GROMACS .gro file of C-alpha atoms in nm:
model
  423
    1UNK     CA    1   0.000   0.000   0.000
    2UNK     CA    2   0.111   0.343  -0.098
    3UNK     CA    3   0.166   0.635   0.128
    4UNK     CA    4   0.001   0.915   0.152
    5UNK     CA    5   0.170   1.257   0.209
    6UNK     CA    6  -0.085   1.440   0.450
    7UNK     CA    7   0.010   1.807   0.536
    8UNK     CA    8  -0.219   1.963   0.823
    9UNK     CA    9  -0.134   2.335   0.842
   10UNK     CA   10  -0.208   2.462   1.174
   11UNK     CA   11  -0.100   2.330   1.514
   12UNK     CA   12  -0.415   2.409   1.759
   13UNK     CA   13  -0.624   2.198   1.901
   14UNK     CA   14  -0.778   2.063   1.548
   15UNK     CA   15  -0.471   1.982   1.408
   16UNK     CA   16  -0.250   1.848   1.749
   17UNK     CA   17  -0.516   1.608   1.768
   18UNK     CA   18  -0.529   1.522   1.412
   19UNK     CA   19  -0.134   1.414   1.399
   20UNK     CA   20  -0.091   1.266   1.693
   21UNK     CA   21  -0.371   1.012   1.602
   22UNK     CA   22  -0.285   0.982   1.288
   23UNK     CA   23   0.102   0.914   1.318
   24UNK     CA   24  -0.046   0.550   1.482
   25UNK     CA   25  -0.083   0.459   1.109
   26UNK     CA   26   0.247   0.408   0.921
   27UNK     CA   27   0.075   0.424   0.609
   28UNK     CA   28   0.093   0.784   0.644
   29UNK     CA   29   0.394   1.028   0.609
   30UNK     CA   30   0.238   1.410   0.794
   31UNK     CA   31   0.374   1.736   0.797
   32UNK     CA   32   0.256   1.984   1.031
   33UNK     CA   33   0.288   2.333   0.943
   34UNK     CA   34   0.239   2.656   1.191
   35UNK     CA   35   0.398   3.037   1.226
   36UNK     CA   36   0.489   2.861   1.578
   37UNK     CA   37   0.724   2.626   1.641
   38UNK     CA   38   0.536   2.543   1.977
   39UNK     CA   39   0.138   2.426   2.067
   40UNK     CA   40  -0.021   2.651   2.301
   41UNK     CA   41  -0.347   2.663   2.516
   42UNK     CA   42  -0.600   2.954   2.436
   43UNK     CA   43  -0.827   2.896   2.728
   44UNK     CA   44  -0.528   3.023   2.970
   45UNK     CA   45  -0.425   3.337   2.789
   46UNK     CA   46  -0.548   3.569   3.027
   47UNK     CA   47  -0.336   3.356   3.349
   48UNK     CA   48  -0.048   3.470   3.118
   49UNK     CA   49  -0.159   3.811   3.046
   50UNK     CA   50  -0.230   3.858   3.456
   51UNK     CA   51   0.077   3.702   3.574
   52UNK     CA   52  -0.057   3.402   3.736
   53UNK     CA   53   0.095   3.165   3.472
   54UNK     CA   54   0.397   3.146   3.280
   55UNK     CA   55   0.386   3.097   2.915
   56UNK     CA   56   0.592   2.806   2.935
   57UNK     CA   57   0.323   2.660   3.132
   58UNK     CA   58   0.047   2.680   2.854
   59UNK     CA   59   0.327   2.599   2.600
   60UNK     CA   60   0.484   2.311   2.407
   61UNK     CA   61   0.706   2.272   2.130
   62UNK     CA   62   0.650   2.087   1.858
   63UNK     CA   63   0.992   1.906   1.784
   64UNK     CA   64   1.004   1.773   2.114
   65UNK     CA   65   0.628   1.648   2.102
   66UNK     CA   66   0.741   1.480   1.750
   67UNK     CA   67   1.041   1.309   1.897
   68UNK     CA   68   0.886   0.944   1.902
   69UNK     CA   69   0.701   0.944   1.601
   70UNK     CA   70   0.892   0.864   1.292
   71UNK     CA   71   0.613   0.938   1.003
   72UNK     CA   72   0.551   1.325   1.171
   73UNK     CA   73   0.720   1.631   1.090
   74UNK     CA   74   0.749   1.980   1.169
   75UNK     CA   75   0.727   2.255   0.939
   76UNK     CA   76   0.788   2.640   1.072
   77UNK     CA   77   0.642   2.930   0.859
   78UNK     CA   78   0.318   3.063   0.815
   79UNK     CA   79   0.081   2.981   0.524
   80UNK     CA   80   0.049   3.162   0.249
   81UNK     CA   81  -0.149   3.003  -0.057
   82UNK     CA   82  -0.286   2.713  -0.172
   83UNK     CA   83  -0.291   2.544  -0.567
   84UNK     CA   84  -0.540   2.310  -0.579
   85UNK     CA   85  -0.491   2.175  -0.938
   86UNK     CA   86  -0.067   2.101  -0.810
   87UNK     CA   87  -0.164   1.954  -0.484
   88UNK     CA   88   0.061   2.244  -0.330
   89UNK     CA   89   0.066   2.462  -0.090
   90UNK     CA   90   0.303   2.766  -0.059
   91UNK     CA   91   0.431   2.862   0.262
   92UNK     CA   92   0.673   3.117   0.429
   93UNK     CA   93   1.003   2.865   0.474
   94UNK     CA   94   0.867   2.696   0.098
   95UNK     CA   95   0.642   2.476  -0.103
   96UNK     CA   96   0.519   2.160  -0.007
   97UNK     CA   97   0.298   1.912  -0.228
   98UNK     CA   98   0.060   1.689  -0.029
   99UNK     CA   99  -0.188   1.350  -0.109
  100UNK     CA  100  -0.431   1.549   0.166
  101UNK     CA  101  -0.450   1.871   0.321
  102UNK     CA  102  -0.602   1.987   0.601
  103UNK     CA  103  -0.717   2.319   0.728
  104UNK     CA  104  -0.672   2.354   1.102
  105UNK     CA  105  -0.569   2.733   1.105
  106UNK     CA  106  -0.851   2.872   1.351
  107UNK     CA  107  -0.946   3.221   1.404
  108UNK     CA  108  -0.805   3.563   1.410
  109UNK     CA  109  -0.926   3.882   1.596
  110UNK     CA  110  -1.209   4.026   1.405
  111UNK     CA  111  -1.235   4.438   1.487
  112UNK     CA  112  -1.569   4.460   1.223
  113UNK     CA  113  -1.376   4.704   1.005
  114UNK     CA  114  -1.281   4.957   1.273
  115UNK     CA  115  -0.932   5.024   1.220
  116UNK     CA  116  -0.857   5.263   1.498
  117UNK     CA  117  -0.975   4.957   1.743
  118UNK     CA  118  -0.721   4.717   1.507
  119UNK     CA  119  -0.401   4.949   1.582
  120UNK     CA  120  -0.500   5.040   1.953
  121UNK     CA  121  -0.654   4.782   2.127
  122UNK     CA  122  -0.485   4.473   2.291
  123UNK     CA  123  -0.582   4.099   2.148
  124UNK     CA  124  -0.561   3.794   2.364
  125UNK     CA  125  -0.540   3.529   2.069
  126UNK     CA  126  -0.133   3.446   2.054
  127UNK     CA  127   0.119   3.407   2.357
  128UNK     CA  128   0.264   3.695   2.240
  129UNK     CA  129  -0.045   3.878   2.270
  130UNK     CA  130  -0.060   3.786   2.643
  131UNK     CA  131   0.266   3.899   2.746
  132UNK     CA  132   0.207   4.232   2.579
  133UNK     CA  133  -0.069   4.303   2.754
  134UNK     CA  134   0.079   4.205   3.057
  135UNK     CA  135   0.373   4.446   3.001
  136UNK     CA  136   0.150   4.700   2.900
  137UNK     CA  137  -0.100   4.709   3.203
  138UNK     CA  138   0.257   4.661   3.452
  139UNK     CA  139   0.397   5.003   3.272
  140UNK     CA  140   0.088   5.185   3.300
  141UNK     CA  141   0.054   5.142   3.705
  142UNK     CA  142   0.448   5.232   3.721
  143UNK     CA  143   0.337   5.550   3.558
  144UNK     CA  144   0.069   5.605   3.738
  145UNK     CA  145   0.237   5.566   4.048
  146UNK     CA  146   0.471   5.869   3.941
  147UNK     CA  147   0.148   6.078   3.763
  148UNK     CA  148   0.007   6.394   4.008
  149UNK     CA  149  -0.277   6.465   3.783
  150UNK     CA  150  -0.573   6.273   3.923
  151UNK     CA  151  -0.742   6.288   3.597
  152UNK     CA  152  -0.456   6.119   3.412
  153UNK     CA  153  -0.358   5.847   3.659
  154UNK     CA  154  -0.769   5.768   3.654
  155UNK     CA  155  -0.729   5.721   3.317
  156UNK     CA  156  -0.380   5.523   3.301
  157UNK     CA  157  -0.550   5.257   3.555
  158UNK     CA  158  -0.908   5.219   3.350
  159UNK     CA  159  -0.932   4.888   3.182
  160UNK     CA  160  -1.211   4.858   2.938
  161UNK     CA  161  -1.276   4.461   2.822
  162UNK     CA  162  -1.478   4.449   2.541
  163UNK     CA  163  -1.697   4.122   2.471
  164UNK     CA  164  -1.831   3.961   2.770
  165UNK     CA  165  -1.805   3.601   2.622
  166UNK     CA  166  -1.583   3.362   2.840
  167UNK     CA  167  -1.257   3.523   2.788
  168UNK     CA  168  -1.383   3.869   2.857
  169UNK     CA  169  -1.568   3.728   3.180
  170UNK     CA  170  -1.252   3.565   3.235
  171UNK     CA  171  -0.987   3.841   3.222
  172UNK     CA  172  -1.217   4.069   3.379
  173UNK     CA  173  -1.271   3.874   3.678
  174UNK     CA  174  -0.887   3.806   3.694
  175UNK     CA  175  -0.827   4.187   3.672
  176UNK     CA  176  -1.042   4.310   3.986
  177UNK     CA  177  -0.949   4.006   4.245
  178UNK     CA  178  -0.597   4.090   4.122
  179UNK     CA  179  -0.675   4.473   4.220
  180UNK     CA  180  -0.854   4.372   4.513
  181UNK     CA  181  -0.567   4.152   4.690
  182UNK     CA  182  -0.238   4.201   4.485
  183UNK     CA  183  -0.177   4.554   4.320
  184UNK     CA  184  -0.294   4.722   4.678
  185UNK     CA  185   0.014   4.569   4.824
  186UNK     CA  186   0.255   4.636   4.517
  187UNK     CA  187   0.095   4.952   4.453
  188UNK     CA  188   0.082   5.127   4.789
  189UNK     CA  189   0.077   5.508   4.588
  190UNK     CA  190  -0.250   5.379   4.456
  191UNK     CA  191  -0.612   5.406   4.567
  192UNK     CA  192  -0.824   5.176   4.486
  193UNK     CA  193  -1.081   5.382   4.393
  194UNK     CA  194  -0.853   5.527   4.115
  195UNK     CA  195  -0.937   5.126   3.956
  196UNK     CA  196  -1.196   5.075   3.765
  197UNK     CA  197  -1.258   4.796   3.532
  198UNK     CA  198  -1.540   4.748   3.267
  199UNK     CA  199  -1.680   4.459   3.094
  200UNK     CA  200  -1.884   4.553   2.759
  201UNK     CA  201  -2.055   4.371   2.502
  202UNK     CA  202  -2.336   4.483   2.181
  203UNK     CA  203  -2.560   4.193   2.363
  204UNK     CA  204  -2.790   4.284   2.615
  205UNK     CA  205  -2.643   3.949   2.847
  206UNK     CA  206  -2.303   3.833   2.935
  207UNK     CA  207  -2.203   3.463   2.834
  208UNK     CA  208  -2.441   3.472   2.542
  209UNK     CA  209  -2.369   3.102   2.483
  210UNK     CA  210  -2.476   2.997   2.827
  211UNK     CA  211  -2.764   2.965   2.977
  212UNK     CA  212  -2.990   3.233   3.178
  213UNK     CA  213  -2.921   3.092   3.518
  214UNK     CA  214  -2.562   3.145   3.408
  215UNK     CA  215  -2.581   3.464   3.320
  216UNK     CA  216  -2.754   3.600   3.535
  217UNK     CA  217  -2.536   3.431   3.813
  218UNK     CA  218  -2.223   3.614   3.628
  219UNK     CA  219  -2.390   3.890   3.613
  220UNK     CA  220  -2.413   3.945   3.953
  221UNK     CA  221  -2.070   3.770   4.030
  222UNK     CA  222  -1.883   4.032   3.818
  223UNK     CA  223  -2.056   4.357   3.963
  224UNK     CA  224  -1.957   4.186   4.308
  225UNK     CA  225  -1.611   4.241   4.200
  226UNK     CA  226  -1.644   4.559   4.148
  227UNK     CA  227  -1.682   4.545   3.775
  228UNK     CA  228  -1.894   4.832   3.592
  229UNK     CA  229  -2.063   4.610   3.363
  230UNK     CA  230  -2.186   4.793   3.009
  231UNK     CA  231  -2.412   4.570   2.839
  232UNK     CA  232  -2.600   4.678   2.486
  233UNK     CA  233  -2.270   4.898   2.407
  234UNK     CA  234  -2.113   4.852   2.095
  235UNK     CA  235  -1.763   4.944   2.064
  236UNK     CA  236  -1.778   5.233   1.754
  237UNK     CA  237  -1.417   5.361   1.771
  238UNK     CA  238  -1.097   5.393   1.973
  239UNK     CA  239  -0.870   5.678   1.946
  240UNK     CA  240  -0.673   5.915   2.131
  241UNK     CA  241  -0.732   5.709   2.434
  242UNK     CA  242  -1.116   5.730   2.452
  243UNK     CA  243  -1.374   5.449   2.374
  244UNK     CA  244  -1.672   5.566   2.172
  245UNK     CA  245  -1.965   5.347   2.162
  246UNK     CA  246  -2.238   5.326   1.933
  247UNK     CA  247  -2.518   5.506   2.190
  248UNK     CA  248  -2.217   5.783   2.233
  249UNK     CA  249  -2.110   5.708   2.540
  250UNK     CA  250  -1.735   5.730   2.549
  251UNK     CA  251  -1.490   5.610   2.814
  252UNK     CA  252  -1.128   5.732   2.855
  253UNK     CA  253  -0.855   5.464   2.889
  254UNK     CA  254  -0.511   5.353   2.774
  255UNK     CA  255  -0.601   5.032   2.837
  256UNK     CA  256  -0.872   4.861   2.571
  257UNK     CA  257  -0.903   4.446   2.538
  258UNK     CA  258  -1.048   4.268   2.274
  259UNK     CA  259  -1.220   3.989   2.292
  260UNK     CA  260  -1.543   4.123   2.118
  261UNK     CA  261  -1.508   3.890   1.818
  262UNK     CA  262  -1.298   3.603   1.594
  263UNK     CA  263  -1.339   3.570   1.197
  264UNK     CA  264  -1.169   3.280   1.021
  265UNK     CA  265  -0.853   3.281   0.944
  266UNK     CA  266  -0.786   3.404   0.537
  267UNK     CA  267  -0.712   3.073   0.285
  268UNK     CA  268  -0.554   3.253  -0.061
  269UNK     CA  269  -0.637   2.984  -0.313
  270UNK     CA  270  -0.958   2.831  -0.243
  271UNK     CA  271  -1.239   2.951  -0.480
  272UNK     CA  272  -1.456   3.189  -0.325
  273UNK     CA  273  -1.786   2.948  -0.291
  274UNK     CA  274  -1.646   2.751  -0.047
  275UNK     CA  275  -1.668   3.021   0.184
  276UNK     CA  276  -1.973   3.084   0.438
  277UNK     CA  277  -2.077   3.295   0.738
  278UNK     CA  278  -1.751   3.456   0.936
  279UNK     CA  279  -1.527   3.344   0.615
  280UNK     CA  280  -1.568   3.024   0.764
  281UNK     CA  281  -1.522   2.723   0.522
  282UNK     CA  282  -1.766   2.492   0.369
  283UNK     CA  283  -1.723   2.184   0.471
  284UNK     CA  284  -1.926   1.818   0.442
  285UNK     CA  285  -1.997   1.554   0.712
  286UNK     CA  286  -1.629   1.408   0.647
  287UNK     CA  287  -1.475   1.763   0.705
  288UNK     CA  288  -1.453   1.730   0.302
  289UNK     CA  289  -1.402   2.104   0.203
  290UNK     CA  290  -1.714   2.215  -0.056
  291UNK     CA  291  -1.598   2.085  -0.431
  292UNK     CA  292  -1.248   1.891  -0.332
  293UNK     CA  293  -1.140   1.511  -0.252
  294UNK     CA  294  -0.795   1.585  -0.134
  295UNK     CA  295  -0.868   1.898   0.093
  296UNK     CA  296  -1.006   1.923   0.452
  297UNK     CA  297  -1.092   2.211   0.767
  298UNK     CA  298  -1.139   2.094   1.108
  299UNK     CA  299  -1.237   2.339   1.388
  300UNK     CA  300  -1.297   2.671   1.380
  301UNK     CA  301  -1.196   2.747   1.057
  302UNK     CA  302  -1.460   2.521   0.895
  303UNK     CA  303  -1.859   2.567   0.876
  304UNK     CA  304  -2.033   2.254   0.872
  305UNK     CA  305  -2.403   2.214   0.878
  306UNK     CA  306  -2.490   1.885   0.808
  307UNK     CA  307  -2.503   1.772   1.187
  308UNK     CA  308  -2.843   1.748   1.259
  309UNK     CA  309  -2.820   1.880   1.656
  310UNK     CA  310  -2.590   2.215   1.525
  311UNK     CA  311  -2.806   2.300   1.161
  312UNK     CA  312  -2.626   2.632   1.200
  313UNK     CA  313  -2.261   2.531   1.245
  314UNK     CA  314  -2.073   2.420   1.570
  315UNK     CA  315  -1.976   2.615   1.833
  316UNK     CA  316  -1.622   2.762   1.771
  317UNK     CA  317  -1.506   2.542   2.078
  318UNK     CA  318  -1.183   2.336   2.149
  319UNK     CA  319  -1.423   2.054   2.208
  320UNK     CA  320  -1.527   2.078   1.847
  321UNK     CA  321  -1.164   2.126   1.712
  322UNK     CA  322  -1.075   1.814   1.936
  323UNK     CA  323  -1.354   1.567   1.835
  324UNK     CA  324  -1.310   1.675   1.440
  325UNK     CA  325  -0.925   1.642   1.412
  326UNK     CA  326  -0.997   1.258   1.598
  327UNK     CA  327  -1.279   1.161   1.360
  328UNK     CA  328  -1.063   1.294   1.042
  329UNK     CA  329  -0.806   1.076   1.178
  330UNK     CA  330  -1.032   0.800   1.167
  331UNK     CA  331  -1.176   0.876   0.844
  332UNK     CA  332  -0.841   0.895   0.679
  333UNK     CA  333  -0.723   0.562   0.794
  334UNK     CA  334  -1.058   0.414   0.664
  335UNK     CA  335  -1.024   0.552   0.348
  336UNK     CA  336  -0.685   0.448   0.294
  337UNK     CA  337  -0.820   0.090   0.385
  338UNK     CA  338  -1.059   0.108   0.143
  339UNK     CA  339  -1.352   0.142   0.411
  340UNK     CA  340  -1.649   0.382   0.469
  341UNK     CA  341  -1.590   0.678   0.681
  342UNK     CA  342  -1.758   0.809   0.966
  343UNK     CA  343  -1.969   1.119   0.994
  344UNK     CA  344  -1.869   1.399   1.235
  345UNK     CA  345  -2.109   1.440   1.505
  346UNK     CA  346  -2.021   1.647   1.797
  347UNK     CA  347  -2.085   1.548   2.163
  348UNK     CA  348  -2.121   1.875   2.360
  349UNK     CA  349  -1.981   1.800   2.701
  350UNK     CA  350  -2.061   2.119   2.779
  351UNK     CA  351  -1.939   2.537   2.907
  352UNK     CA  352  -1.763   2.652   3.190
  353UNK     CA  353  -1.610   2.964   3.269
  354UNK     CA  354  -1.431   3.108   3.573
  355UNK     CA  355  -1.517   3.458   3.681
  356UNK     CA  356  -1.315   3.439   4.021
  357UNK     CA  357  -1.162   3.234   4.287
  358UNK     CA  358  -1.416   3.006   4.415
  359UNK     CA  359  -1.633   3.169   4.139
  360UNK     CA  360  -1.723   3.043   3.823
  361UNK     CA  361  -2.039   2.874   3.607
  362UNK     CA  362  -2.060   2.564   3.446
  363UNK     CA  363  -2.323   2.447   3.198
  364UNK     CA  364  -2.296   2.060   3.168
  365UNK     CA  365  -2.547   1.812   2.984
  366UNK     CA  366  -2.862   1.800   3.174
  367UNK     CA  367  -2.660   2.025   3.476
  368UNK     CA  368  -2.571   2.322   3.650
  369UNK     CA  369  -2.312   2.423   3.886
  370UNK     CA  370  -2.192   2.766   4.064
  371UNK     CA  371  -1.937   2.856   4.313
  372UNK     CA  372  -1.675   2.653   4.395
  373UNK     CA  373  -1.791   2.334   4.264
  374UNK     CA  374  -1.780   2.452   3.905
  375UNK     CA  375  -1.476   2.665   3.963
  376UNK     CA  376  -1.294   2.327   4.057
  377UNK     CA  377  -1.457   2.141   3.744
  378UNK     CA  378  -1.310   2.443   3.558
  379UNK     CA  379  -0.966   2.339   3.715
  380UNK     CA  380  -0.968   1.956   3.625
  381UNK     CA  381  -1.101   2.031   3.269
  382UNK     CA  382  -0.874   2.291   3.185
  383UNK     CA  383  -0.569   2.097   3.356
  384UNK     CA  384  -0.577   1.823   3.182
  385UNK     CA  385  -0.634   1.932   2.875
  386UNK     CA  386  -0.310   2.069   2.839
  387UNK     CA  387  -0.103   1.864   2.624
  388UNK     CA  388   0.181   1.690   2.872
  389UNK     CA  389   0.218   1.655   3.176
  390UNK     CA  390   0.532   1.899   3.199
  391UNK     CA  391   0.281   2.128   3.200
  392UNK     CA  392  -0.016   2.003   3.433
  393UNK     CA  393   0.228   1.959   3.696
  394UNK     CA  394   0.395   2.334   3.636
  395UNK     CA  395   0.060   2.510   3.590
  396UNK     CA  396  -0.124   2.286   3.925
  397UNK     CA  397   0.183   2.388   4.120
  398UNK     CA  398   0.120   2.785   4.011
  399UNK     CA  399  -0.265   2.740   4.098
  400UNK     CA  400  -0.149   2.610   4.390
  401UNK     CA  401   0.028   2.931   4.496
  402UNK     CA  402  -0.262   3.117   4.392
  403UNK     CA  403  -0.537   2.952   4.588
  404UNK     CA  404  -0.352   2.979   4.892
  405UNK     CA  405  -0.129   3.326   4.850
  406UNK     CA  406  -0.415   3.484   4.632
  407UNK     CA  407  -0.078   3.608   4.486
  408UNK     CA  408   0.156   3.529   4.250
  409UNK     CA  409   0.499   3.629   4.144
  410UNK     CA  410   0.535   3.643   3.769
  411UNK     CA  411   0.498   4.011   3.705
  412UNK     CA  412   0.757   4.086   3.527
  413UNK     CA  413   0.780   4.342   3.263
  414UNK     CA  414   0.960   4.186   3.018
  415UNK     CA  415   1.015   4.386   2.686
  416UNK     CA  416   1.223   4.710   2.674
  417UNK     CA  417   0.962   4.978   2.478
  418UNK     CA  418   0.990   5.292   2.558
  419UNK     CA  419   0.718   5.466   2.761
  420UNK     CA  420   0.444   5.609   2.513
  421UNK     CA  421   0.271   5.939   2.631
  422UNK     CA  422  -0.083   5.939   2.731
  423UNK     CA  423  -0.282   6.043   2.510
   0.00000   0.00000   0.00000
């Protein structure tokens, strides 16, 4: 039996999961190609970006995950184009020509057109991301420590977070019990008044995936904390250091986070009918992309609506990016055999997210928890789905700390930018 040459471009959850299953059958030779030369874990961004984890903790690379299998290799360089009709795709260190391809590339920041918000606010989709913010929010209280005008240092330590899905929840909660229990002591010049912290979204709720007991419990959770909590207001713009919102309301801050929105990430080469809602691709039960044999997307990247329980699409979920890169696995080997594949259908085990310590929600099959019993589900989920056990042990250790300390000492400012005025 020949064999096949399958080249999976993009090392997330979707495609981690796609070649380590796949490099059980010898039959296949797989490249895996990402900008990275390391796997990282999305969900814990904002630990990174707060200083309670380490990026090394969320972080793996890929040569030294590869080391055991002999039919998988790594490929460093970003993507840049695909030609169908040569079975070849172009990327930044070269071309490589594949049997199968697969699209596991995920999602980028989408800012709905509103280029001031592109070039000023802060992301949270890349490690690098993380660590700038963290950097950035450090700088700003040294400054503010050293700033005499009330009106400035106000507006050097207000943080607006704008989306109130999960992440925004997330980082927002992590902000204020960081303010409550850690800057007061490292901060002493402070008040803690100066602080203030808001969470806004265009949707009337918070954790619009989730369900009503859930929000509302967040809801009150957040404003607990101390959060100002701006639902119905759509970011408009974001210059000169003030947030305009669709109503007109405006806030004034050097501090604005994104996590309002994701669009798919761009594939140069694919015809333009194969893409649907959020430039997501068109994709069939097998993950088949619309109109091809030889090319697949798993995960966020792809739109699939032939499931009957998700007519709309899935979620854009590590759950789904998981399950899809397994069953492609699957599929692959069964075609290769000369067997029938298997149809994607997606088991939802589920949504969680932590607002606090002790505080969090989690929406399970048929179940609801609050409090500490879903912030500790939270913990066991998110630990052990990082990808070895390097870093479960490292990042249990840190939580560890954390619980006990409420404190943690990883806030380091780690770049060498010069200090930019305030606008």
């Amino acid at each position: 039996m020949d064999s096949k040459k399958v080249v999976i471009i993009g090392g997330g959850f979707g495609g981690i999961n796609l070649a380590q299953k796949l490099a059980r059958n010898k039959s296949f030779q797989i490249v895996l190609v990402d900008k990275n030369n390391y796997n990282f874990f999305p969900p814990l961004l904002y630990q990174v970006a707060t200083g309670f984890l380490e990026a090394s903790n969320i972080s793996y690379p890929f040569r030294k995950f590869f080391q055991d299998k002999s039919n998988l290799r790594f490929s460093l360089g970003g993507f840049e184009k695909v030609f169908p009709e040569e079975k070849k795709v172009a990327t930044e260190s070269g071309d490589i020509y594949y049997d199968y391809l697969v699209f596991a590339t995920g999602t980028e920041s989408n800012y709905f057109g509103m280029e001031n918000v592109r070039k000023n606010a802060v992301p949270m989709k890349t490690v690098q991301d993380a660590l700038a913010l963290r950097n950035h929010i450090l700088r700003l209280k040294e400054k503010a420590t050293k700033e005499t005008d009330t009106e400035v240092r106000k507006k050097l330590l207000s943080i607006v977070v704008a989306g109130a899905g999960p992440t925004g929840v997330e980082v927002s909660g992590m902000l204020a019990e960081m303010h409550k229990s850690i800057f007061k002591k490292d901060y002493p010049e402070l008040k803690r008044e100066e602080v203030q912290i808001y969470l806004v979204d265009a949707l009337p709720v918070v954790l619009n995936p989730m369900s009503k007991k859930s929000q509302e419990e967040t809801l009150a959770e957040l404003k607990g904390l101390g959060i100002e909590v701006l639902l119905d207001h759509a970011v408009k713009d974001y210059d000169n250091g003030i947030v305009t919102f669709a109503n007109g309301n405006t806030i004034e801050t050097e501090t604005l986070i994104w996590t309002s929105g994701v669009t798919a990430t761009a594939l140069p080469g694919l015809p333009e009918e194969v893409f649907g809602k959020g430039r997501r691709v068109l994709v069939d039960a097998y993950n088949r992309v619309k109109g091809f044999e030889d090319i697949f997307a798993i995960g966020d990247v792809c739109l699939m609506t032939s499931d009957s329980e998700f007519p709309n699409g899935h979620p854009q979920l590590a759950q789904v990016a998981i399950q899809q890169g397994k069953n492609l696995a699957h599929n692959l080997s069964q075609w290769q055999e000369g067997r029938l594949p298997r149809a994607f259908e997606y088991n939802d085990k589920g949504t969680m997210a932590i607002i606090g310590v002790n505080k969090a929600v989690a929406d399970l099959p048929g179940l609801h928890f609050k409090g500490f019993i879903a912030y500790f589900l939270w913990l066991v989920v998110h630990l052990f789905s990082l990808i070895r056990y390097r870093n479960q042990v490292k990042t249990l250790y840190n939580w560890m700390v954390a619980f006990f300390t409420r404190d943690q000492s990883l806030r380091f400012i780690l770049d060498s930018k010069p200090e930019k005025p305030v606008h």
